[in-house]
Amino acid sequence: MRGHFITLEGGEGAGKTTLIQALAEKLRARGIDVVVTREPGGTPGAELLREILLTGSTDRWSSMTEALLMYAARVDHVERLIAPALQRGAWVLSDRFADSTTAYQGAAGGVPIERIKLLHQAALGNFKPDLTLILDINPQVGIQRTIARGEDATRFERFDPGFHGRLRQAFLDIAEDDPERCLVIDGSETAETVFRHAVAAIDGHLGARLL
Ligand code: Z5A
């Protein structure tokens, strides 16, 4: 028996962390074994890479170097956490996964998408999520939400507004290219409405009957 792998994607402050917590609660209430994780990170080795990836100046590395580091962290994450959890039948909910590399380092950062696809194939073969929920939001609204939270900006939050506009479009393009796997949810709706759409998507795509 294999579990299900669900990823949440979108720009900063889109509401991924809020949604993932609500989904985990709902699934656990149904007696499902749930693993909540995030990228970059999720394992001790990948969390070390997260620390250096999210700090320092924006030009610390080129986008290609970032993509390689993201995949180094991702392979560790899949090998040591995600794949074993799926094998024992758990549902894995990840705050970001490979689509973030396509969007941030590819579309917004300038690495050709074909090179990122080759990198994915070399690192993880055909491994991909069963369902990806993309929270779409105006980047200014999302960044305002994270500022209101009072935390220091990460390296990525300090990139220019053009970068964040390209990101938003990149996630919409990813959804259009793979409609079987991806569903776009309006992240500017209330947290309750976003949650309802997400639960309906999980029921529709995975036959989960959570509603
Ligand atoms: N990155 C990359 O470049 N390449 C890659 O391959 C990967 C990642 C995997 C990870 O940062 C960074 O790594 C990320 C991309 C890059 N860029 N940045 N920055 P992170 O994990 O620290 O940041 P994030 O993913 O953008 O998360 P976030 O800023 O915490 O946003 P969020 O999780 O989507 O939102 P939230 O925490 O749920 O909500 C933000 C605030 O809004 C909070 O106060 C909520 O209470 C509030 N909120 C949430 N939902 C709503 C609704 N519906 N209405 C009103 N307010 C809401």
XYZ file of C-alpha atoms and ligand atoms in Angstrom:
268
model
C 0.000 0.000 0.000
C 1.383 3.389 -0.976
C 0.218 6.625 0.663
C -0.382 9.919 -1.139
C 2.045 12.737 -1.798
C 0.489 16.228 -1.846
C 2.483 19.415 -2.360
C 1.526 23.041 -1.787
C 3.072 25.705 -3.976
C 2.833 29.442 -4.594
C 4.523 32.728 -3.826
C 5.431 34.132 -0.432
C 2.600 34.589 2.053
C 0.135 32.735 -0.181
C -1.099 30.721 2.816
C 0.645 27.359 2.281
C 1.692 26.840 5.900
C -1.755 27.821 7.188
C -3.461 25.426 4.762
C -1.111 22.518 5.398
C -1.802 22.647 9.131
C -5.578 22.618 8.588
C -5.326 19.744 6.100
C -3.135 17.692 8.432
C -5.671 18.165 11.225
C -8.535 17.067 8.967
C -6.678 13.980 7.742
C -5.541 12.972 11.230
C -9.140 13.274 12.458
C -9.940 10.617 9.837
C -7.300 8.328 11.328
C -4.803 8.886 8.486
C -1.058 8.725 9.192
C 0.126 12.207 8.086
C 3.662 13.535 7.631
C 3.945 17.329 7.327
C 7.181 18.567 5.846
C 8.700 21.440 3.881
C 11.301 22.393 1.295
C 14.032 23.254 1.297
C 14.365 21.088 4.400
C 12.458 18.257 6.024
C 15.464 16.158 7.091
C 18.456 17.167 9.235
C 20.764 17.334 6.203
C 18.282 19.273 4.088
C 17.572 21.693 6.950
C 21.296 22.533 7.041
C 21.108 23.437 3.357
C 17.913 25.461 4.017
C 19.755 27.590 6.552
C 22.363 28.708 4.030
C 19.902 28.974 1.138
C 17.567 31.356 2.963
C 20.198 33.672 4.420
C 22.825 36.028 3.024
C 22.747 38.389 0.066
C 20.509 37.822 -2.956
C 23.576 37.378 -5.215
C 25.194 34.798 -2.954
C 24.843 32.203 -5.750
C 23.686 32.044 -9.337
C 20.235 30.550 -9.957
C 21.878 27.380 -11.333
C 23.900 26.901 -8.140
C 20.702 27.410 -6.145
C 18.909 24.807 -8.266
C 21.689 22.279 -7.587
C 21.549 22.973 -3.851
C 17.743 22.680 -3.860
C 18.061 19.281 -5.545
C 20.789 18.149 -3.136
C 18.380 18.929 -0.292
C 15.454 17.341 -2.194
C 17.161 14.013 -2.824
C 17.959 13.698 0.886
C 14.356 14.650 1.698
C 12.848 12.089 -0.694
C 15.260 9.269 0.178
C 15.093 9.633 3.948
C 11.617 10.971 4.669
C 9.118 11.115 1.805
C 9.626 7.747 0.093
C 9.757 5.706 3.340
C 6.603 7.469 4.610
C 4.731 6.767 1.374
C 5.856 3.150 1.476
C 4.346 2.620 4.923
C 1.060 4.117 3.651
C 1.311 7.621 5.155
C 0.098 10.771 3.450
C 2.900 13.280 2.977
C 2.021 16.988 2.817
C 4.955 19.130 1.702
C 5.155 22.921 1.860
C 6.876 23.362 -1.542
C 8.642 20.755 -3.722
C 10.109 20.582 -7.244
C 7.714 23.119 -8.824
C 9.360 25.773 -6.649
C 12.686 25.125 -8.392
C 11.002 25.421 -11.800
C 9.384 28.696 -10.739
C 12.110 30.365 -8.618
C 15.353 29.220 -10.221
C 13.842 28.557 -13.671
C 11.155 31.007 -14.782
C 12.032 33.798 -12.338
C 15.776 33.131 -11.960
C 16.621 32.431 -15.599
C 17.745 28.780 -15.642
C 16.230 27.197 -18.799
C 13.287 24.979 -17.825
C 14.715 22.108 -19.922
C 17.852 22.092 -17.744
C 15.714 21.902 -14.609
C 13.755 19.003 -16.110
C 17.052 17.200 -16.834
C 18.213 17.890 -13.288
C 14.989 16.458 -11.887
C 15.268 13.363 -14.072
C 18.898 12.785 -13.042
C 18.151 13.309 -9.337
C 14.727 11.705 -8.879
C 13.676 10.040 -12.146
C 9.895 10.213 -12.581
C 9.118 10.789 -8.902
C 6.442 13.488 -8.554
C 3.514 14.472 -6.319
C 0.085 12.860 -6.738
C -1.530 16.274 -6.308
C -0.207 19.833 -6.216
C -2.282 22.699 -4.859
C -1.052 26.051 -6.153
C -2.126 29.032 -4.053
C -2.289 32.026 -6.370
C -2.012 35.508 -4.902
C -0.924 39.002 -5.928
C 2.746 39.056 -4.766
C 2.298 42.425 -3.058
C -0.544 41.065 -0.921
C 1.471 37.945 -0.067
C 4.597 39.856 0.894
C 2.500 42.297 2.966
C 1.143 39.318 4.909
C 4.650 38.063 5.702
C 5.790 41.567 6.729
C 2.735 41.866 9.006
C 3.910 38.638 10.670
C 6.982 40.584 11.797
C 9.732 38.189 10.652
C 12.975 39.211 8.923
C 12.830 38.904 5.120
C 14.548 35.790 3.711
C 16.946 36.049 0.739
C 14.115 35.238 -1.657
C 11.740 37.843 -0.218
C 14.388 40.493 -0.974
C 14.373 39.843 -4.754
C 12.865 42.671 -6.858
C 9.105 42.980 -7.684
C 9.725 41.806 -11.285
C 11.058 38.523 -9.913
C 7.868 37.990 -7.876
C 5.641 38.803 -10.868
C 7.488 36.183 -12.983
C 7.063 33.699 -10.154
C 3.311 34.102 -10.041
C 3.022 33.514 -13.782
C 5.396 30.546 -13.566
C 3.159 28.717 -11.098
C 0.114 29.373 -13.304
C 2.028 28.006 -16.313
C 3.032 24.884 -14.357
C -0.653 24.280 -13.538
C -1.666 24.744 -17.163
C 1.011 22.311 -18.372
C -0.003 19.572 -15.932
C -3.745 19.887 -15.186
C -3.995 16.230 -14.101
C -1.698 16.904 -11.143
C -2.131 20.617 -10.382
C -5.011 22.712 -9.161
C -4.936 26.493 -8.704
C -6.723 27.938 -5.668
C -7.298 31.668 -5.145
C -5.075 32.444 -2.142
C -6.703 35.828 -1.558
C -9.892 34.132 -0.297
C -10.364 33.574 3.447
C -8.395 30.735 5.024
C -11.682 28.806 5.482
C -12.601 29.119 1.794
C -9.098 28.107 0.687
C -9.354 25.064 2.978
C -12.741 24.046 1.531
C -11.393 24.235 -2.041
C -8.357 22.194 -1.032
C -10.439 19.463 0.614
C -12.690 19.294 -2.433
C -9.600 18.974 -4.656
C -8.219 16.128 -2.535
C -11.568 14.341 -2.701
C -11.811 14.889 -6.445
C -8.254 13.879 -7.321
C -7.567 11.153 -4.789
C -11.062 9.850 -4.022
C -10.507 10.595 -0.341
C -14.080 11.446 0.776
C -12.990 13.988 3.369
C -16.040 16.243 2.968
N 12.685 28.022 -2.773
C 13.320 28.084 -3.995
O 13.767 29.146 -4.412
N 13.446 26.942 -4.729
C 12.990 25.745 -4.302
O 13.151 24.728 -4.993
C 12.334 25.700 -3.031
C 12.182 26.848 -2.300
C 11.797 24.403 -2.507
C 11.340 29.048 1.318
O 10.907 30.001 2.188
C 11.979 29.834 0.201
O 12.748 28.938 -0.602
C 10.911 30.386 -0.683
C 11.203 29.845 -2.072
C 12.550 29.239 -1.971
N 10.977 31.779 -0.776
N 10.826 32.583 0.095
N 10.749 33.400 0.834
P 9.803 29.830 3.273
O 9.346 28.414 3.350
O 10.318 30.427 4.523
O 8.729 30.839 2.732
P 7.404 30.603 1.981
O 7.327 29.236 1.427
O 7.217 31.680 1.022
O 6.361 30.646 3.171
P 5.687 31.840 3.891
O 6.283 33.163 3.609
O 5.666 31.434 5.308
O 4.262 31.853 3.274
P 3.076 30.788 3.307
O 3.467 29.559 4.056
O 2.569 30.601 1.947
O 1.939 31.566 4.116
P 1.429 31.391 5.639
O 2.606 31.328 6.574
O 0.430 30.345 5.734
O 0.679 32.772 5.778
C 1.364 34.008 5.815
C 0.576 34.982 6.728
O -0.686 35.220 6.144
C 0.297 34.430 8.129
O 0.347 35.477 9.033
C -1.115 33.859 8.014
O -1.792 33.889 9.231
C -1.734 34.791 6.997
N -2.712 34.089 6.136
C -2.647 32.828 5.653
N -3.720 32.539 4.890
C -4.473 33.674 4.871
C -5.714 34.016 4.242
N -6.368 33.148 3.459
N -6.167 35.255 4.410
C -5.512 36.156 5.184
N -4.348 35.888 5.821
C -3.835 34.671 5.659
